[in-house]
Coordinates of C-alpha atoms in Angstrom, one line a residue:
Chain A
X1 CA 0.0 0.0 0.0
X2 CA 1.0 3.6 -0.5
X3 CA 1.3 6.3 2.2
X4 CA 2.7 9.8 2.3
X5 CA 5.3 10.5 5.0
X6 CA 7.0 13.8 5.4
X7 CA 6.0 14.7 1.9
X8 CA 7.4 11.5 0.3
X9 CA 5.2 8.9 -1.2
X10 CA 6.2 5.5 0.2
X11 CA 5.2 2.0 -0.8
X12 CA 5.1 -0.7 1.8
X13 CA 4.1 -4.4 1.6
X14 CA 2.5 -4.9 5.0
X15 CA -0.7 -6.2 6.5
X16 CA -3.4 -3.5 7.0
X17 CA -3.6 -4.2 10.7
X18 CA 0.1 -3.3 11.3
X19 CA 0.3 -0.2 13.5
X20 CA 1.6 2.9 11.7
X21 CA 4.4 3.1 14.3
X22 CA 5.7 -0.3 13.1
X23 CA 5.5 0.8 9.5
X24 CA 7.4 4.0 10.2
X25 CA 10.2 2.5 12.3
X26 CA 10.6 -1.0 10.9
X27 CA 9.6 -0.7 7.3
X28 CA 10.6 2.9 6.5
X29 CA 13.5 3.3 9.0
X30 CA 12.0 6.5 10.4
X31 CA 13.2 6.2 14.0
X32 CA 12.5 9.6 15.4
X33 CA 9.1 8.4 16.4
X34 CA 9.5 6.2 19.5
X35 CA 7.8 3.1 20.9
X36 CA 6.8 3.6 24.6
X37 CA 3.8 1.5 25.7
X38 CA 2.0 0.4 22.6
X39 CA -1.4 1.2 24.1
X40 CA -1.8 5.0 23.9
X41 CA -0.8 5.5 27.5
X42 CA 2.4 7.5 27.1
X43 CA 2.5 9.6 23.9
X44 CA 6.0 8.7 22.8
X45 CA 4.8 7.6 19.4
X46 CA 2.9 10.8 18.5
X47 CA 2.9 11.9 14.9
X48 CA 0.7 14.1 12.8
X49 CA -1.9 12.9 10.4
X50 CA -2.9 15.9 8.3
X51 CA -1.5 18.1 11.0
X52 CA -3.4 16.5 13.9
X53 CA -1.6 14.6 16.7
X54 CA -2.2 10.8 16.6
X55 CA -0.7 8.0 18.6
X56 CA 0.9 6.0 15.8
X57 CA 0.9 2.8 17.9
X58 CA -2.9 2.9 17.8
X59 CA -3.4 3.7 14.2
X60 CA -3.5 0.6 12.0
X61 CA -2.0 1.5 8.7
X62 CA -5.1 0.3 6.9
X63 CA -7.1 2.9 8.7
X64 CA -4.7 5.7 7.8
X65 CA -6.5 8.6 6.0
X66 CA -4.1 11.5 5.5
X67 CA -0.5 12.5 5.2
X68 CA 1.8 11.6 8.0
X69 CA 4.4 13.9 9.5
X70 CA 7.0 12.7 12.0
X71 CA 9.6 14.8 13.9
X72 CA 11.9 14.4 10.9
X73 CA 9.5 16.3 8.7
X74 CA 8.2 18.9 11.2
X75 CA 11.0 21.3 10.5
X76 CA 14.4 20.9 8.7
X77 CA 18.0 21.3 9.7
X78 CA 18.0 24.7 8.0
X79 CA 14.7 25.9 9.4
X80 CA 13.5 24.3 12.6
X81 CA 9.9 24.4 13.6
X82 CA 9.0 27.2 16.2
X83 CA 8.3 24.5 18.8
X84 CA 11.7 22.9 18.2
X85 CA 13.4 26.3 18.5
X86 CA 11.7 26.9 21.8
X87 CA 12.7 23.4 23.0
X88 CA 16.4 24.2 22.3
X89 CA 16.1 27.7 23.9
X90 CA 14.8 26.2 27.1
X91 CA 16.9 23.0 27.0
X92 CA 13.8 20.9 27.6
X93 CA 15.2 17.5 26.9
X94 CA 16.9 15.3 29.5
X95 CA 17.2 11.7 28.3
X96 CA 15.2 12.8 25.2
X97 CA 13.3 9.6 24.6
X98 CA 9.8 11.1 24.9
X99 CA 10.7 14.4 23.3
X100 CA 9.7 13.8 19.7
X101 CA 6.2 12.8 20.9
X102 CA 6.1 15.9 23.2
X103 CA 7.1 18.2 20.4
X104 CA 4.6 16.7 17.9
X105 CA 1.8 17.0 20.5
X106 CA 2.7 20.6 21.3
X107 CA 2.9 21.6 17.7
X108 CA -0.5 20.2 17.0
X109 CA -2.0 21.8 20.1
X110 CA -0.6 25.2 19.2
X111 CA -2.3 25.0 15.8
X112 CA -5.6 25.0 17.7
X113 CA -4.6 27.5 20.4
X114 CA -1.7 29.9 20.1
X115 CA -2.4 31.6 23.4
X116 CA -2.9 28.8 25.9
X117 CA -3.1 29.1 29.7
X118 CA -1.0 27.0 32.0
X119 CA -4.1 24.9 32.7
X120 CA -4.8 24.3 29.0
X121 CA -1.1 23.3 28.4
X122 CA -1.3 20.8 31.2
X123 CA -4.6 19.4 29.9
X124 CA -3.2 19.1 26.3
X125 CA 0.1 17.6 27.4
X126 CA -0.7 15.3 30.4
X127 CA -1.1 12.3 28.2
X128 CA 2.5 12.6 27.1
X129 CA 4.6 11.2 29.8
X130 CA 8.2 12.2 30.6
X131 CA 9.9 9.9 33.2
X132 CA 12.7 12.5 33.6
X133 CA 10.1 15.0 34.8
X134 CA 10.8 17.8 32.3
X135 CA 7.2 19.1 32.6
X136 CA 8.1 22.6 33.9
X137 CA 10.5 23.1 31.0
X138 CA 7.9 21.7 28.5
X139 CA 5.3 24.2 29.8
X140 CA 7.8 27.1 29.5
X141 CA 8.9 26.1 26.0
X142 CA 5.3 25.9 24.9
X143 CA 4.6 29.4 26.3
X144 CA 7.6 30.7 24.3
X145 CA 6.6 28.9 21.1
X146 CA 3.1 30.3 21.4
X147 CA 4.4 33.8 21.8
X148 CA 6.7 33.4 18.8
X149 CA 3.8 32.0 16.7
X150 CA 1.7 35.0 17.7
X151 CA 4.4 37.4 16.8
X152 CA 5.5 35.6 13.6
Chain B
X1 CA -21.4 -11.2 11.4
X2 CA -23.5 -14.3 10.7
X3 CA -24.0 -15.0 14.4
X4 CA -25.1 -11.4 14.9
X5 CA -27.6 -11.6 12.0
X6 CA -29.1 -14.7 13.5
X7 CA -29.5 -13.0 16.9
X8 CA -31.2 -10.1 15.3
X9 CA -33.5 -12.4 13.3
X10 CA -34.4 -14.2 16.5
X11 CA -35.1 -11.0 18.3
X12 CA -37.4 -9.9 15.4
X13 CA -39.3 -13.1 15.6
X14 CA -39.7 -12.8 19.4
X15 CA -41.6 -9.5 18.9
X16 CA -43.6 -10.5 15.8
X17 CA -46.7 -11.4 17.8
X18 CA -46.9 -8.0 19.6
X19 CA -45.2 -5.7 17.1
X20 CA -47.2 -3.2 15.1
X21 CA -44.6 -2.9 12.4
X22 CA -40.9 -3.7 12.0
X23 CA -38.9 -1.1 10.2
X24 CA -35.3 -1.6 9.1
X25 CA -32.9 1.1 10.3
X26 CA -29.2 1.8 10.5
X27 CA -27.1 -1.4 10.4
X28 CA -29.0 -4.6 10.8
X29 CA -31.4 -3.8 13.6
X30 CA -35.1 -3.0 13.2
X31 CA -37.5 -0.7 14.9
X32 CA -40.4 -2.7 16.3
X33 CA -43.4 -0.5 16.8
X34 CA -46.1 -1.2 19.4
X35 CA -49.5 0.6 19.3
X36 CA -50.0 3.2 21.9
X37 CA -51.7 1.7 24.9
X38 CA -50.9 -1.9 24.0
X39 CA -48.3 -2.0 26.7
X40 CA -49.3 -1.8 30.4
X41 CA -47.8 0.8 32.8
X42 CA -46.2 -2.1 34.7
X43 CA -44.6 -3.5 31.5
X44 CA -43.6 0.0 30.5
X45 CA -41.8 0.4 33.8
X46 CA -40.1 -3.0 33.4
X47 CA -38.9 -1.9 30.0
X48 CA -37.7 1.4 31.3
X49 CA -35.7 -0.5 34.0
X50 CA -34.1 -2.5 31.2
X51 CA -33.0 0.7 29.4
X52 CA -31.8 2.2 32.7
X53 CA -29.6 -0.9 33.2
X54 CA -27.9 0.0 29.9
X55 CA -27.8 3.7 30.5
X56 CA -26.2 3.3 33.9
X57 CA -23.7 0.7 32.8
X58 CA -20.1 1.9 32.7
X59 CA -19.8 1.3 28.9
X60 CA -22.4 4.0 28.4
X61 CA -22.3 6.2 31.6
X62 CA -18.5 6.7 31.5
X63 CA -18.9 9.1 28.5
X64 CA -22.3 10.5 29.5
X65 CA -20.7 13.0 32.0
X66 CA -21.6 16.5 33.0
X67 CA -20.3 20.0 32.5
X68 CA -16.8 19.3 33.8
X69 CA -16.3 17.4 30.5
X70 CA -14.2 14.7 32.2
X71 CA -14.9 11.1 31.1
X72 CA -14.9 8.5 33.8
X73 CA -13.1 5.2 34.3
X74 CA -15.5 2.9 36.2
X75 CA -16.6 -0.7 35.9
X76 CA -15.1 -4.1 36.7
X77 CA -12.1 -3.6 34.4
X78 CA -11.1 -0.5 36.4
X79 CA -11.4 -2.1 39.9
X80 CA -14.0 -1.2 42.6
X81 CA -13.6 2.5 42.7
X82 CA -14.8 4.9 40.0
X83 CA -12.2 7.5 39.0
X84 CA -11.9 10.2 36.4
X85 CA -10.2 9.2 33.1
X86 CA -6.4 9.1 33.6
X87 CA -3.9 11.5 32.0
X88 CA -5.9 14.6 33.1
X89 CA -8.2 14.2 30.1
X90 CA -10.9 16.9 29.5
X91 CA -13.0 16.8 26.4
X92 CA -14.0 20.5 26.8
X93 CA -17.2 22.2 25.6
X94 CA -16.6 20.7 22.2
X95 CA -17.0 17.3 23.9
X96 CA -14.4 16.0 21.4
X97 CA -11.3 17.5 23.0
X98 CA -10.8 20.2 20.4
X99 CA -9.7 22.8 23.0
X100 CA -6.7 20.8 24.2
X101 CA -6.3 17.1 23.2
X102 CA -8.7 15.5 20.7
X103 CA -10.2 12.2 22.0
X104 CA -9.3 10.8 18.5
X105 CA -5.6 11.4 19.1
X106 CA -5.6 8.2 21.2
X107 CA -9.1 6.7 20.4
X108 CA -8.2 6.7 16.7
X109 CA -10.9 6.4 14.0
X110 CA -11.4 3.2 12.0
X111 CA -12.3 3.2 8.4
X112 CA -15.1 0.8 9.0
X113 CA -16.5 -1.1 12.0
X114 CA -14.3 -4.0 13.1
X115 CA -15.1 -5.9 16.3
X116 CA -11.6 -7.2 16.4
X117 CA -10.1 -3.7 16.6
X118 CA -10.3 -3.6 20.4
X119 CA -8.7 -6.8 21.4
X120 CA -6.0 -5.3 23.5
X121 CA -7.3 -4.9 27.1
X122 CA -5.7 -1.6 28.1
X123 CA -5.5 0.2 24.8
X124 CA -7.7 3.1 23.9
X125 CA -10.9 1.8 22.3
X126 CA -11.6 2.8 18.7
X127 CA -14.6 2.8 16.5
X128 CA -15.6 3.9 13.0
X129 CA -16.4 7.5 14.0
X130 CA -14.7 10.2 16.0
X131 CA -14.6 9.3 19.7
X132 CA -16.4 11.8 21.8
X133 CA -18.5 12.5 24.9
X134 CA -22.3 12.5 24.7
X135 CA -23.9 16.0 24.8
X136 CA -23.7 17.6 28.3
X137 CA -27.6 17.6 28.4
X138 CA -27.4 13.8 28.4
X139 CA -25.6 13.5 31.6
X140 CA -26.1 10.0 33.0
X141 CA -23.1 9.2 35.2
X142 CA -24.3 8.8 38.8
X143 CA -27.8 10.0 38.0
X144 CA -31.0 8.2 39.2
X145 CA -33.3 6.1 37.1
X146 CA -36.0 8.8 37.6
X147 CA -33.7 11.6 36.5
X148 CA -32.6 9.8 33.3
X149 CA -36.2 8.8 32.6
X150 CA -37.5 12.3 32.6
X151 CA -34.4 13.6 30.8
X152 CA -34.8 11.1 28.0
X153 CA -38.3 12.1 27.1
X154 CA -37.6 15.8 27.4
X155 CA -37.1 17.1 23.8
X156 CA -35.0 20.0 25.1
X157 CA -32.5 17.5 26.5
X158 CA -32.8 14.6 24.0
X159 CA -31.9 16.5 20.8
X160 CA -35.6 17.3 19.9
X161 CA -36.3 13.6 19.3
X162 CA -39.4 11.4 19.7
X163 CA -38.7 8.2 21.5
X164 CA -38.7 6.4 18.2
X165 CA -36.1 8.8 16.9
X166 CA -34.1 8.1 20.1
X167 CA -34.3 4.3 19.3
X168 CA -33.2 4.9 15.7
X169 CA -30.4 7.1 16.9
X170 CA -29.1 4.2 19.0
X171 CA -28.5 2.2 15.9
X172 CA -27.2 5.0 13.7
X173 CA -24.5 6.2 16.2
X174 CA -21.7 3.7 15.7
X175 CA -19.9 4.7 18.9
X176 CA -22.8 3.1 20.8
X177 CA -22.4 -0.2 19.0
X178 CA -19.0 -0.5 20.8
X179 CA -20.8 -0.7 24.2
X180 CA -21.9 -4.2 23.3
X181 CA -18.6 -5.3 21.7
X182 CA -16.0 -3.4 23.8
X183 CA -13.2 -6.0 23.3
X184 CA -10.4 -6.7 25.7
X185 CA -11.5 -7.5 29.2
X186 CA -14.1 -4.7 29.3
X187 CA -17.6 -5.8 30.4
X188 CA -20.2 -5.3 27.6
X189 CA -23.4 -3.3 28.3
X190 CA -26.2 -5.6 29.3
X191 CA -29.0 -7.0 27.0
X192 CA -28.3 -6.2 23.3
X193 CA -28.7 -3.1 21.1
X194 CA -31.9 -4.6 19.5
X195 CA -33.3 -5.4 23.0
X196 CA -32.5 -1.9 24.1
X197 CA -34.2 -0.4 21.1
X198 CA -37.3 -2.6 21.7
X199 CA -37.3 -1.7 25.4
X200 CA -37.5 2.0 24.4
X201 CA -40.3 1.4 22.0
X202 CA -42.4 -0.6 24.5
X203 CA -41.7 2.1 27.2
X204 CA -43.0 4.7 24.6
X205 CA -46.1 2.6 23.8
X206 CA -46.9 2.5 27.6
X207 CA -46.8 6.3 27.7
X208 CA -43.2 6.7 28.9
X209 CA -43.9 6.1 32.6
X210 CA -41.1 7.0 35.0
X211 CA -40.2 5.5 38.4
X212 CA -40.7 7.7 41.5

């Protein structure tokens, strides 16, 4: 079957019930997206489908209806996404394992709301777990990214 | 699918002696109509109780929550104590999570109904429509039989529907079908969708009596 990932059309020979996460990592070698729990309890596998955050461990590739963006396609080495820039500014990452999921979730959230309160940020981001506990820095970076989006 | 069709057929036959008419709706269920007054008050209340057992079951009530927009986790698969949905989930006034985190981010949308899609016990259930809370007017969680009974027949709180339209709605809304086929270790809602639709139609024919 064919799917579009980060602007590229890809052809894969897989069963339709294979999770999108498996297709991305094992078939296409796109490893920025991480496996955490496999049951939508942690958020590490978050990607965008037509710009909206989706847990790729839950999306069977046969149910996919839209273009996929992973952390590799959110920005580029030459031009980072505003959320990625804020992440670097605030040095959010510690071990880094959950961070691609965190950034993809935050980028999707800010598309809906570019002036979020702390409470709204916590509600939007609480399903993305970080075992290092970088939550205060995540919240600060999202505030900065939102400000930069508004001023862009 | 064959097993389900047979069950529906059997249910249809069970009502043939009393039913006024059987009208096919939605998927493969039917609306069995009963003439007004053909069902006694007592039988009407028994059928209301049947519907209440469905409405108050965790598979239904967990998403029929009030104005705090927080879905619940309750029922045997969650242990003895009811609690709000983990991960600080709030579906917002949109009832689909559009303000913060869409329900469908984790409860992803299937292309078509598939009872095998929810076999993993602790994964987020998914259906062939956008996962969402019921409208806030249809708050059921923790509410009494009397409260829900009066709510369901109140057009201002039931989406301006007749009871027949409510019964048809049960079959059209694919997210409700999941309640009887929840997968994993989740306890299904009691009775069946067809029996629940029939209970509503009998309750209606009895004049929609409500318990005290």
